[in-house]
Amino acid sequence: MQSKKQQKLVGQLLVNGILLLICIAWTVPTLGLLVSSIRDREDIQSSGWWTIIPHRGWVQVSELPIPENASVDSEITIEGVTATYDEFRAGVDTGDGRQFVWIGNLRNGHIQVKDRQWTAGSNFTLENYGQVLVGKEYTIRNADGSTSTVQGDDLSASFLNSLTVTVPATVIPILIAAFAAYGFAWMKFPGRRILFIIVVALLVVPLQIALIPILRDYVKLNLNGTFLAIWLAHTGFGLPLATYLLYNYISTIPRDILESAFIDGASHFTIFTRLILPLSVPALASFAIFQFLWVWNDYLVALIFLGVTSGNVQVLTQRIAGMVGSRGADWHLLTAAAFISMVVPLVVFFSLQRYFVRGLMAGSVKG
Amino acid sequence: MSSKKRVVVFALLAALVLVMVACAPKATPTPEPVAEPEAEFMCPSDWEMLTPELEAACMGEYDGMVVTMTGPFTDEDEVKFNESVAEFEEWTGIDIQYTGTKEFETIITAAVQGGDAPDIADFPQPGLLLNFVKSGDVVDLTDVMNQDWLKKNYKQAWLDMAQMEGIQAGVWARYNGKSQVWYPQPAFDDAGYEVPETWDEMLALSDQIVADGDTPWCIGIESGAATGWPATDWMEEIMLRTTSLENYDNWSFPADPADRLPFTSPEVKNAAQVMSDLWLHEGYVYGGTAAIADTFFGDAPLPMFDDPPKCWLHKQGNFITSFFPEGTVAGEDYDFFYLPPIDEEYGKPYLIAGDIYAMFDDRPEVRAVMDFFSRGESLRTWLGSGGALSPHNDAELSWYGDDIERGIAGLVNDADSVRFDGSDLMPGAVGSGSFWKGMTDYFSGTVDLDTALSEIDAAWPSD
């Protein structure tokens, strides 16, 4: 009895331990990103984000002049410590807890004397967030020689654009897919299976191959660069998965519930709105999260259908990608921008999360 | 009572309408006389040889029209571009809508194939533009632009480089100089080093720095999907310095496929050898040769700004200054010297790269904008703000905002020869493909030189 209990406890500990490890492994990169987003550009380039954690490190305590007549090839003695030049450059332990490091070369160098001490990087700044949110400032010299400061674009316009793209691009496919899923699950009509198989088959079609043909059609319809275009595109690309997912859920609703409704004289539409929709909230919500995250983070589709010739409809991902500058000089801003763009998906996820956990089971019971 | 009230209200309303109707015709004619004096020439009066379209634009005839543009410059460069055309937009009322994208190469292909090309596109690589010239999507500028004006405002070499497949494919808008070696001036002077005038002096300086216990060169070629391009720049520099211009042209952009100088030829191999003698020289490169392929090209010069510097010399185009640490000042914290010649016979060549604007839709207002871009005025504020050099003859050296760029522009003007970045001219499969990869493979030690060169050459399209 006792050993059985113990076994159970060990098993639990093991499972929880593994889960904890996985959680940490998944979270660490995000943590690093967060830390980097509040560090200076030069700090990011010169040391890792983990140096902000207190650790034992070598700290310079004093400085010595370099010995005269030293050469690269022969041994050098500094305060009783003898080593080659290259060893001194790499750092030589003196044996009494100190370290000598040769900084610079034979002409302009000096010796750093270092002690092992507790250190932690503590140089934090909100500058990155400021530049991302408010826009960078540039100094422009006008033709008449005067200089003026120009404020670069901030995120607000593209943030609104992203919302404008994402919300309808999430709602429209869910609506259509819910109707379709109901039809496939509960309405009898010829060709139902074939149609359903076609929808499922569309799951494996990569959206990339459809980009140019759709772009051509859009150009002919004069739709390109409009929000309607990208809503339709995301709806189309999202529909197969949505239909499939919702079908699996809706078809598991017990037949009895629907049959009693039929007997009471309810039409398909009434059943759909009164019964099916309320019952499938978990599935709808979990698909909404999928679709929302996908559209919010989408870069490719927006780039093709929105981005080429009209700057005022740029979405967040495009704006952030452009933020690094023509030659990638400002990549340190990406960390801050990433966190800002993360806010909305986090809000959506946490507000729909309780459905999400339930909804993950959607379709897992019956295929 | 209430019916009386209604009558009163109705009467008031009727009166109001009458007044409005009476006023309306008076209101309309007033703006007309104002419109008349607007039709005067708004652009700078010293502009000459304008195309009829630019003339009309300056008279305000295209007021309110939109010209779309796409290009690879984003963020800071985008702001500078918008500022540089702001005055023109004021003069003409034309709205130049520029959209920058980091994925320009991909996007422009998709847009053109999808029939959604912008009116004007900015190509940093003529090799890419050539694709669209071949597919017939680019408007031939021969009859669009005033050729006499172009001849007057550009050096012939620029015009020659704009000729592709028998059409004039675009106008050159900006360039940057590549043949500069940057160094940390204060420390450099303190250490008593001197700027080398010849290649041998430069090698002697490198040896001197090594003897002083330091590493002379900062080199890094990592650049994401484009890793290796800084190495191709070095190859081109050395090609220009070790062989004839004819050979360089036949190597990078052969007019006749039969004349092509392959990568496996002795000339190219010699250049690669000179380069690897420097790059792979023991102790020459900061971090060792193994670090070359792993170091981001923008981070490569940073150790130069440590105190004291960890490396001393860095060859790169003038745009690299935007990667230098914040607060460093040109002429105080750093300076540059011209990458010295190797063989006197080939003089002092200058390697450049630049942006060419191509036109995809032939409308009068687009023509006017293209003519504007062929004038130095279109770059004036950009030159003042830094980050661009002007290929136009009517751009004055005094317009440049700092001495470094003015210095480079002066050197390019005085150079014995000027050649365009070869890898940008080569077909995409080589210039932005096997050439990058081959150089990376060789300097990271994966393959030997002969293999690398023959692999690069194998990617050259056979047609």
PDB file of N, CA, C and O in Angstrom, chain A residues 41 45 72 85 89 103-108 136 138 140-141 143 212 215-216 219 224 299 303 307-308 311 321-327 329, chain B residues 70 73-77 79 99 102-103 107 110-111 113-116 191 193 208 211-214 299 302 308 312 319 323 380-381 385 399:
ATOM      1  N   ARG A  41      21.453  49.122 -27.452  1.00  0.00           N
ATOM      2  CA  ARG A  41      21.947  48.525 -28.682  1.00  0.00           C
ATOM      3  C   ARG A  41      23.377  47.986 -28.508  1.00  0.00           C
ATOM      4  O   ARG A  41      23.684  46.858 -28.874  1.00  0.00           O
ATOM      5  N   GLN A  45      24.907  43.993 -28.489  1.00  0.00           N
ATOM      6  CA  GLN A  45      25.931  43.519 -29.410  1.00  0.00           C
ATOM      7  C   GLN A  45      27.150  42.972 -28.690  1.00  0.00           C
ATOM      8  O   GLN A  45      27.883  42.161 -29.234  1.00  0.00           O
ATOM      9  N   VAL A  72      56.275  40.229 -29.075  1.00  0.00           N
ATOM     10  CA  VAL A  72      55.231  39.229 -29.256  1.00  0.00           C
ATOM     11  C   VAL A  72      55.771  37.826 -29.039  1.00  0.00           C
ATOM     12  O   VAL A  72      55.065  36.938 -28.576  1.00  0.00           O
ATOM     13  N   TYR A  85      52.916  36.740 -24.704  1.00  0.00           N
ATOM     14  CA  TYR A  85      52.026  37.853 -25.049  1.00  0.00           C
ATOM     15  C   TYR A  85      50.602  37.353 -25.315  1.00  0.00           C
ATOM     16  O   TYR A  85      49.629  37.891 -24.809  1.00  0.00           O
ATOM     17  N   ARG A  89      47.117  38.262 -23.474  1.00  0.00           N
ATOM     18  CA  ARG A  89      45.946  38.811 -24.168  1.00  0.00           C
ATOM     19  C   ARG A  89      44.698  38.037 -23.788  1.00  0.00           C
ATOM     20  O   ARG A  89      43.614  38.593 -23.660  1.00  0.00           O
ATOM     21  N   ILE A 103      45.300  44.541 -22.611  1.00  0.00           N
ATOM     22  CA  ILE A 103      44.339  45.197 -23.490  1.00  0.00           C
ATOM     23  C   ILE A 103      45.110  46.020 -24.508  1.00  0.00           C
ATOM     24  O   ILE A 103      46.050  46.728 -24.154  1.00  0.00           O
ATOM     25  N   GLY A 104      44.702  45.931 -25.756  1.00  0.00           N
ATOM     26  CA  GLY A 104      45.400  46.682 -26.802  1.00  0.00           C
ATOM     27  C   GLY A 104      46.644  45.935 -27.249  1.00  0.00           C
ATOM     28  O   GLY A 104      46.775  44.732 -27.016  1.00  0.00           O
ATOM     29  N   ASN A 105      47.534  46.644 -27.915  1.00  0.00           N
ATOM     30  CA  ASN A 105      48.707  45.958 -28.443  1.00  0.00           C
ATOM     31  C   ASN A 105      49.969  46.481 -27.771  1.00  0.00           C
ATOM     32  O   ASN A 105      49.922  47.093 -26.710  1.00  0.00           O
ATOM     33  N   LEU A 106      51.120  46.237 -28.402  1.00  0.00           N
ATOM     34  CA  LEU A 106      52.378  46.642 -27.796  1.00  0.00           C
ATOM     35  C   LEU A 106      52.553  48.158 -27.793  1.00  0.00           C
ATOM     36  O   LEU A 106      53.321  48.704 -27.020  1.00  0.00           O
ATOM     37  N   ARG A 107      51.868  48.843 -28.696  1.00  0.00           N
ATOM     38  CA  ARG A 107      52.048  50.298 -28.775  1.00  0.00           C
ATOM     39  C   ARG A 107      51.126  51.054 -27.824  1.00  0.00           C
ATOM     40  O   ARG A 107      51.529  52.018 -27.205  1.00  0.00           O
ATOM     41  N   ASN A 108      49.894  50.624 -27.775  1.00  0.00           N
ATOM     42  CA  ASN A 108      48.924  51.442 -27.041  1.00  0.00           C
ATOM     43  C   ASN A 108      48.257  50.678 -25.904  1.00  0.00           C
ATOM     44  O   ASN A 108      47.202  51.054 -25.442  1.00  0.00           O
ATOM     45  N   LYS A 136      11.272  56.809 -34.809  1.00  0.00           N
ATOM     46  CA  LYS A 136      12.624  57.329 -34.657  1.00  0.00           C
ATOM     47  C   LYS A 136      12.682  58.761 -35.165  1.00  0.00           C
ATOM     48  O   LYS A 136      11.874  59.183 -35.972  1.00  0.00           O
ATOM     49  N   TYR A 138      14.802  61.622 -37.214  1.00  0.00           N
ATOM     50  CA  TYR A 138      15.889  61.762 -38.168  1.00  0.00           C
ATOM     51  C   TYR A 138      16.178  63.224 -38.389  1.00  0.00           C
ATOM     52  O   TYR A 138      15.267  64.059 -38.412  1.00  0.00           O
ATOM     53  N   ILE A 140      17.224  65.917 -40.933  1.00  0.00           N
ATOM     54  CA  ILE A 140      17.258  66.124 -42.379  1.00  0.00           C
ATOM     55  C   ILE A 140      17.847  67.502 -42.638  1.00  0.00           C
ATOM     56  O   ILE A 140      17.457  68.485 -41.999  1.00  0.00           O
ATOM     57  N   ARG A 141      18.804  67.556 -43.563  1.00  0.00           N
ATOM     58  CA  ARG A 141      19.338  68.855 -43.918  1.00  0.00           C
ATOM     59  C   ARG A 141      18.661  69.326 -45.184  1.00  0.00           C
ATOM     60  O   ARG A 141      18.739  68.687 -46.229  1.00  0.00           O
ATOM     61  N   ALA A 143      17.542  71.872 -48.391  1.00  0.00           N
ATOM     62  CA  ALA A 143      18.319  72.420 -49.491  1.00  0.00           C
ATOM     63  C   ALA A 143      18.945  73.759 -49.127  1.00  0.00           C
ATOM     64  O   ALA A 143      20.031  74.095 -49.585  1.00  0.00           O
ATOM     65  N   ILE A 212       0.084  34.170 -56.814  1.00  0.00           N
ATOM     66  CA  ILE A 212       0.157  34.950 -58.064  1.00  0.00           C
ATOM     67  C   ILE A 212      -1.144  34.884 -58.864  1.00  0.00           C
ATOM     68  O   ILE A 212      -1.634  35.917 -59.319  1.00  0.00           O
ATOM     69  N   LEU A 215      -3.506  37.131 -57.231  1.00  0.00           N
ATOM     70  CA  LEU A 215      -3.081  38.514 -57.433  1.00  0.00           C
ATOM     71  C   LEU A 215      -3.545  39.012 -58.803  1.00  0.00           C
ATOM     72  O   LEU A 215      -4.041  40.127 -58.947  1.00  0.00           O
ATOM     73  N   ARG A 216      -3.401  38.146 -59.808  1.00  0.00           N
ATOM     74  CA  ARG A 216      -3.830  38.545 -61.161  1.00  0.00           C
ATOM     75  C   ARG A 216      -5.322  38.837 -61.208  1.00  0.00           C
ATOM     76  O   ARG A 216      -5.755  39.831 -61.790  1.00  0.00           O
ATOM     77  N   VAL A 219      -6.055  42.084 -59.531  1.00  0.00           N
ATOM     78  CA  VAL A 219      -5.691  43.250 -60.342  1.00  0.00           C
ATOM     79  C   VAL A 219      -6.791  43.523 -61.364  1.00  0.00           C
ATOM     80  O   VAL A 219      -7.190  44.670 -61.582  1.00  0.00           O
ATOM     81  N   ASN A 224      -6.900  44.909 -55.649  1.00  0.00           N
ATOM     82  CA  ASN A 224      -5.609  44.803 -54.984  1.00  0.00           C
ATOM     83  C   ASN A 224      -5.308  46.010 -54.109  1.00  0.00           C
ATOM     84  O   ASN A 224      -5.629  47.134 -54.451  1.00  0.00           O
ATOM     85  N   TYR A 299       2.687  37.515 -42.719  1.00  0.00           N
ATOM     86  CA  TYR A 299       3.515  38.520 -43.369  1.00  0.00           C
ATOM     87  C   TYR A 299       3.392  38.378 -44.885  1.00  0.00           C
ATOM     88  O   TYR A 299       3.177  39.344 -45.605  1.00  0.00           O
ATOM     89  N   LEU A 303       1.926  40.961 -47.552  1.00  0.00           N
ATOM     90  CA  LEU A 303       2.939  41.535 -48.437  1.00  0.00           C
ATOM     91  C   LEU A 303       2.466  41.504 -49.887  1.00  0.00           C
ATOM     92  O   LEU A 303       2.627  42.462 -50.638  1.00  0.00           O
ATOM     93  N   GLY A 307       0.757  45.086 -49.851  1.00  0.00           N
ATOM     94  CA  GLY A 307       1.908  45.929 -49.619  1.00  0.00           C
ATOM     95  C   GLY A 307       2.597  46.568 -50.805  1.00  0.00           C
ATOM     96  O   GLY A 307       3.433  47.423 -50.622  1.00  0.00           O
ATOM     97  N   VAL A 308       2.312  46.171 -52.028  1.00  0.00           N
ATOM     98  CA  VAL A 308       3.231  46.539 -53.084  1.00  0.00           C
ATOM     99  C   VAL A 308       3.160  48.009 -53.447  1.00  0.00           C
ATOM    100  O   VAL A 308       4.167  48.690 -53.533  1.00  0.00           O
ATOM    101  N   GLY A 311       1.237  52.378 -49.432  1.00  0.00           N
ATOM    102  CA  GLY A 311       1.880  52.351 -48.128  1.00  0.00           C
ATOM    103  C   GLY A 311       0.926  52.504 -46.969  1.00  0.00           C
ATOM    104  O   GLY A 311       1.227  52.107 -45.862  1.00  0.00           O
ATOM    105  N   ALA A 321       9.036  44.707 -39.961  1.00  0.00           N
ATOM    106  CA  ALA A 321      10.130  44.218 -40.793  1.00  0.00           C
ATOM    107  C   ALA A 321      10.899  45.382 -41.394  1.00  0.00           C
ATOM    108  O   ALA A 321      12.116  45.338 -41.523  1.00  0.00           O
ATOM    109  N   GLY A 322      10.183  46.448 -41.752  1.00  0.00           N
ATOM    110  CA  GLY A 322      10.858  47.592 -42.350  1.00  0.00           C
ATOM    111  C   GLY A 322      11.664  48.391 -41.347  1.00  0.00           C
ATOM    112  O   GLY A 322      12.568  49.133 -41.714  1.00  0.00           O
ATOM    113  N   MET A 323      11.323  48.180 -40.079  1.00  0.00           N
ATOM    114  CA  MET A 323      11.948  48.981 -39.039  1.00  0.00           C
ATOM    115  C   MET A 323      13.450  48.758 -38.904  1.00  0.00           C
ATOM    116  O   MET A 323      14.173  49.608 -38.388  1.00  0.00           O
ATOM    117  N   VAL A 324      13.941  47.615 -39.333  1.00  0.00           N
ATOM    118  CA  VAL A 324      15.373  47.352 -39.183  1.00  0.00           C
ATOM    119  C   VAL A 324      16.200  48.194 -40.140  1.00  0.00           C
ATOM    120  O   VAL A 324      17.418  48.229 -40.033  1.00  0.00           O
ATOM    121  N   GLY A 325      15.544  48.894 -41.048  1.00  0.00           N
ATOM    122  CA  GLY A 325      16.289  49.745 -41.975  1.00  0.00           C
ATOM    123  C   GLY A 325      16.746  48.982 -43.192  1.00  0.00           C
ATOM    124  O   GLY A 325      16.721  47.758 -43.231  1.00  0.00           O
ATOM    125  N   SER A 326      17.164  49.718 -44.206  1.00  0.00           N
ATOM    126  CA  SER A 326      17.494  49.104 -45.485  1.00  0.00           C
ATOM    127  C   SER A 326      18.571  48.035 -45.369  1.00  0.00           C
ATOM    128  O   SER A 326      18.590  47.081 -46.119  1.00  0.00           O
ATOM    129  N   ARG A 327      19.488  48.219 -44.436  1.00  0.00           N
ATOM    130  CA  ARG A 327      20.594  47.269 -44.360  1.00  0.00           C
ATOM    131  C   ARG A 327      20.630  46.524 -43.037  1.00  0.00           C
ATOM    132  O   ARG A 327      21.638  45.970 -42.633  1.00  0.00           O
ATOM    133  N   ALA A 329      20.468  47.659 -39.971  1.00  0.00           N
ATOM    134  CA  ALA A 329      21.287  48.274 -38.935  1.00  0.00           C
ATOM    135  C   ALA A 329      20.571  48.347 -37.595  1.00  0.00           C
ATOM    136  O   ALA A 329      21.209  48.379 -36.562  1.00  0.00           O
TER     137      ALA A 329
ATOM    138  N   THR B  70       8.033  51.570 -55.627  1.00  0.00           N
ATOM    139  CA  THR B  70       8.432  50.523 -54.693  1.00  0.00           C
ATOM    140  C   THR B  70       9.941  50.402 -54.733  1.00  0.00           C
ATOM    141  O   THR B  70      10.544  50.604 -55.778  1.00  0.00           O
ATOM    142  N   PHE B  73      14.455  50.311 -49.967  1.00  0.00           N
ATOM    143  CA  PHE B  73      14.874  51.098 -48.802  1.00  0.00           C
ATOM    144  C   PHE B  73      13.694  51.355 -47.882  1.00  0.00           C
ATOM    145  O   PHE B  73      12.607  51.702 -48.322  1.00  0.00           O
ATOM    146  N   THR B  74      13.931  51.144 -46.591  1.00  0.00           N
ATOM    147  CA  THR B  74      12.873  51.263 -45.591  1.00  0.00           C
ATOM    148  C   THR B  74      13.340  52.180 -44.487  1.00  0.00           C
ATOM    149  O   THR B  74      14.516  52.512 -44.385  1.00  0.00           O
ATOM    150  N   ASP B  75      12.400  52.553 -43.659  1.00  0.00           N
ATOM    151  CA  ASP B  75      12.699  53.256 -42.423  1.00  0.00           C
ATOM    152  C   ASP B  75      13.466  54.552 -42.669  1.00  0.00           C
ATOM    153  O   ASP B  75      12.950  55.448 -43.302  1.00  0.00           O
ATOM    154  N   GLU B  76      14.697  54.640 -42.172  1.00  0.00           N
ATOM    155  CA  GLU B  76      15.433  55.898 -42.266  1.00  0.00           C
ATOM    156  C   GLU B  76      15.575  56.355 -43.725  1.00  0.00           C
ATOM    157  O   GLU B  76      15.320  57.513 -44.063  1.00  0.00           O
ATOM    158  N   ASP B  77      15.951  55.413 -44.598  1.00  0.00           N
ATOM    159  CA  ASP B  77      16.124  55.774 -46.001  1.00  0.00           C
ATOM    160  C   ASP B  77      14.798  56.186 -46.626  1.00  0.00           C
ATOM    161  O   ASP B  77      14.753  57.034 -47.509  1.00  0.00           O
ATOM    162  N   VAL B  79      12.359  57.700 -45.050  1.00  0.00           N
ATOM    163  CA  VAL B  79      12.102  59.073 -44.611  1.00  0.00           C
ATOM    164  C   VAL B  79      12.931  60.044 -45.444  1.00  0.00           C
ATOM    165  O   VAL B  79      12.430  61.068 -45.931  1.00  0.00           O
ATOM    166  N   THR B  99       6.487  52.891 -51.288  1.00  0.00           N
ATOM    167  CA  THR B  99       6.373  51.805 -50.321  1.00  0.00           C
ATOM    168  C   THR B  99       7.673  51.028 -50.315  1.00  0.00           C
ATOM    169  O   THR B  99       8.076  50.495 -51.347  1.00  0.00           O
ATOM    170  N   LYS B 102      11.324  45.052 -47.325  1.00  0.00           N
ATOM    171  CA  LYS B 102      12.579  44.330 -47.135  1.00  0.00           C
ATOM    172  C   LYS B 102      12.692  43.199 -48.145  1.00  0.00           C
ATOM    173  O   LYS B 102      13.774  42.730 -48.430  1.00  0.00           O
ATOM    174  N   GLU B 103      11.547  42.735 -48.659  1.00  0.00           N
ATOM    175  CA  GLU B 103      11.568  41.604 -49.593  1.00  0.00           C
ATOM    176  C   GLU B 103      11.384  42.103 -51.015  1.00  0.00           C
ATOM    177  O   GLU B 103      10.622  41.538 -51.789  1.00  0.00           O
ATOM    178  N   ILE B 107       8.971  40.611 -53.968  1.00  0.00           N
ATOM    179  CA  ILE B 107       7.730  41.336 -54.161  1.00  0.00           C
ATOM    180  C   ILE B 107       7.612  41.917 -55.554  1.00  0.00           C
ATOM    181  O   ILE B 107       6.556  41.855 -56.185  1.00  0.00           O
ATOM    182  N   ALA B 110       6.648  39.200 -57.935  1.00  0.00           N
ATOM    183  CA  ALA B 110       5.235  38.833 -57.787  1.00  0.00           C
ATOM    184  C   ALA B 110       4.341  39.929 -58.361  1.00  0.00           C
ATOM    185  O   ALA B 110       3.360  39.643 -59.062  1.00  0.00           O
ATOM    186  N   ALA B 111       4.690  41.186 -58.076  1.00  0.00           N
ATOM    187  CA  ALA B 111       3.833  42.295 -58.510  1.00  0.00           C
ATOM    188  C   ALA B 111       3.806  42.396 -60.036  1.00  0.00           C
ATOM    189  O   ALA B 111       2.741  42.577 -60.635  1.00  0.00           O
ATOM    190  N   GLN B 113       4.529  40.020 -62.259  1.00  0.00           N
ATOM    191  CA  GLN B 113       3.845  38.856 -62.820  1.00  0.00           C
ATOM    192  C   GLN B 113       2.340  38.934 -62.607  1.00  0.00           C
ATOM    193  O   GLN B 113       1.559  38.506 -63.441  1.00  0.00           O
ATOM    194  N   GLY B 114       1.954  39.495 -61.471  1.00  0.00           N
ATOM    195  CA  GLY B 114       0.533  39.590 -61.176  1.00  0.00           C
ATOM    196  C   GLY B 114      -0.125  40.777 -61.842  1.00  0.00           C
ATOM    197  O   GLY B 114      -1.313  40.998 -61.664  1.00  0.00           O
ATOM    198  N   GLY B 115       0.661  41.577 -62.579  1.00  0.00           N
ATOM    199  CA  GLY B 115       0.086  42.723 -63.272  1.00  0.00           C
ATOM    200  C   GLY B 115      -0.139  43.914 -62.371  1.00  0.00           C
ATOM    201  O   GLY B 115      -0.908  44.809 -62.686  1.00  0.00           O
ATOM    202  N   ASP B 116       0.536  43.938 -61.230  1.00  0.00           N
ATOM    203  CA  ASP B 116       0.313  44.995 -60.258  1.00  0.00           C
ATOM    204  C   ASP B 116       1.588  45.803 -60.050  1.00  0.00           C
ATOM    205  O   ASP B 116       1.893  46.237 -58.943  1.00  0.00           O
ATOM    206  N   ALA B 191      49.089  55.664 -32.528  1.00  0.00           N
ATOM    207  CA  ALA B 191      49.996  54.534 -32.663  1.00  0.00           C
ATOM    208  C   ALA B 191      51.103  54.833 -33.673  1.00  0.00           C
ATOM    209  O   ALA B 191      52.044  54.062 -33.803  1.00  0.00           O
ATOM    210  N   TYR B 193      50.734  54.996 -36.960  1.00  0.00           N
ATOM    211  CA  TYR B 193      50.569  54.333 -38.252  1.00  0.00           C
ATOM    212  C   TYR B 193      50.315  55.370 -39.326  1.00  0.00           C
ATOM    213  O   TYR B 193      49.811  56.469 -39.057  1.00  0.00           O
ATOM    214  N   GLN B 208      52.988  45.258 -39.693  1.00  0.00           N
ATOM    215  CA  GLN B 208      53.395  46.088 -38.559  1.00  0.00           C
ATOM    216  C   GLN B 208      52.420  45.916 -37.394  1.00  0.00           C
ATOM    217  O   GLN B 208      52.828  45.735 -36.247  1.00  0.00           O
ATOM    218  N   ALA B 211      52.970  42.653 -35.849  1.00  0.00           N
ATOM    219  CA  ALA B 211      54.189  42.681 -35.033  1.00  0.00           C
ATOM    220  C   ALA B 211      53.949  43.409 -33.717  1.00  0.00           C
ATOM    221  O   ALA B 211      54.587  43.116 -32.704  1.00  0.00           O
ATOM    222  N   ASP B 212      53.027  44.357 -33.746  1.00  0.00           N
ATOM    223  CA  ASP B 212      52.684  45.071 -32.520  1.00  0.00           C
ATOM    224  C   ASP B 212      51.744  44.261 -31.635  1.00  0.00           C
ATOM    225  O   ASP B 212      51.274  44.755 -30.606  1.00  0.00           O
ATOM    226  N   GLY B 213      51.439  43.057 -32.083  1.00  0.00           N
ATOM    227  CA  GLY B 213      50.625  42.189 -31.254  1.00  0.00           C
ATOM    228  C   GLY B 213      49.136  42.383 -31.438  1.00  0.00           C
ATOM    229  O   GLY B 213      48.350  42.116 -30.538  1.00  0.00           O
ATOM    230  N   ASP B 214      48.706  42.871 -32.597  1.00  0.00           N
ATOM    231  CA  ASP B 214      47.281  43.106 -32.817  1.00  0.00           C
ATOM    232  C   ASP B 214      46.830  42.484 -34.137  1.00  0.00           C
ATOM    233  O   ASP B 214      47.627  41.990 -34.907  1.00  0.00           O
ATOM    234  N   ASP B 299      28.337  44.138 -37.855  1.00  0.00           N
ATOM    235  CA  ASP B 299      29.039  44.091 -36.578  1.00  0.00           C
ATOM    236  C   ASP B 299      30.542  44.062 -36.766  1.00  0.00           C
ATOM    237  O   ASP B 299      31.297  44.378 -35.844  1.00  0.00           O
ATOM    238  N   LEU B 302      32.776  46.945 -35.621  1.00  0.00           N
ATOM    239  CA  LEU B 302      32.613  47.475 -34.269  1.00  0.00           C
ATOM    240  C   LEU B 302      33.867  47.366 -33.391  1.00  0.00           C
ATOM    241  O   LEU B 302      34.151  48.291 -32.628  1.00  0.00           O
ATOM    242  N   PRO B 308      41.441  50.336 -26.412  1.00  0.00           N
ATOM    243  CA  PRO B 308      42.002  50.562 -27.747  1.00  0.00           C
ATOM    244  C   PRO B 308      41.381  49.626 -28.779  1.00  0.00           C
ATOM    245  O   PRO B 308      40.810  48.608 -28.403  1.00  0.00           O
ATOM    246  N   TRP B 312      41.915  47.227 -36.943  1.00  0.00           N
ATOM    247  CA  TRP B 312      42.271  48.586 -37.348  1.00  0.00           C
ATOM    248  C   TRP B 312      41.775  48.979 -38.720  1.00  0.00           C
ATOM    249  O   TRP B 312      41.712  50.163 -39.039  1.00  0.00           O
ATOM    250  N   PHE B 319      27.879  53.214 -46.826  1.00  0.00           N
ATOM    251  CA  PHE B 319      26.697  53.009 -45.989  1.00  0.00           C
ATOM    252  C   PHE B 319      27.037  52.383 -44.641  1.00  0.00           C
ATOM    253  O   PHE B 319      26.239  52.409 -43.723  1.00  0.00           O
ATOM    254  N   PHE B 323      26.216  51.740 -39.363  1.00  0.00           N
ATOM    255  CA  PHE B 323      26.370  50.666 -38.377  1.00  0.00           C
ATOM    256  C   PHE B 323      27.367  51.043 -37.292  1.00  0.00           C
ATOM    257  O   PHE B 323      27.508  50.336 -36.308  1.00  0.00           O
ATOM    258  N   ARG B 380      18.918  66.311 -53.319  1.00  0.00           N
ATOM    259  CA  ARG B 380      19.616  67.354 -52.577  1.00  0.00           C
ATOM    260  C   ARG B 380      19.540  67.197 -51.054  1.00  0.00           C
ATOM    261  O   ARG B 380      20.552  67.215 -50.367  1.00  0.00           O
ATOM    262  N   THR B 381      18.337  67.023 -50.524  1.00  0.00           N
ATOM    263  CA  THR B 381      18.254  66.907 -49.066  1.00  0.00           C
ATOM    264  C   THR B 381      18.840  65.583 -48.583  1.00  0.00           C
ATOM    265  O   THR B 381      19.378  65.486 -47.489  1.00  0.00           O
ATOM    266  N   SER B 385      21.594  65.072 -45.767  1.00  0.00           N
ATOM    267  CA  SER B 385      21.323  64.282 -44.566  1.00  0.00           C
ATOM    268  C   SER B 385      22.238  63.076 -44.459  1.00  0.00           C
ATOM    269  O   SER B 385      22.316  62.457 -43.415  1.00  0.00           O
ATOM    270  N   TRP B 399      26.716  70.263 -51.542  1.00  0.00           N
ATOM    271  CA  TRP B 399      25.438  69.773 -51.029  1.00  0.00           C
ATOM    272  C   TRP B 399      25.627  68.666 -50.006  1.00  0.00           C
ATOM    273  O   TRP B 399      24.733  68.379 -49.227  1.00  0.00           O
TER     274      TRP B 399
END
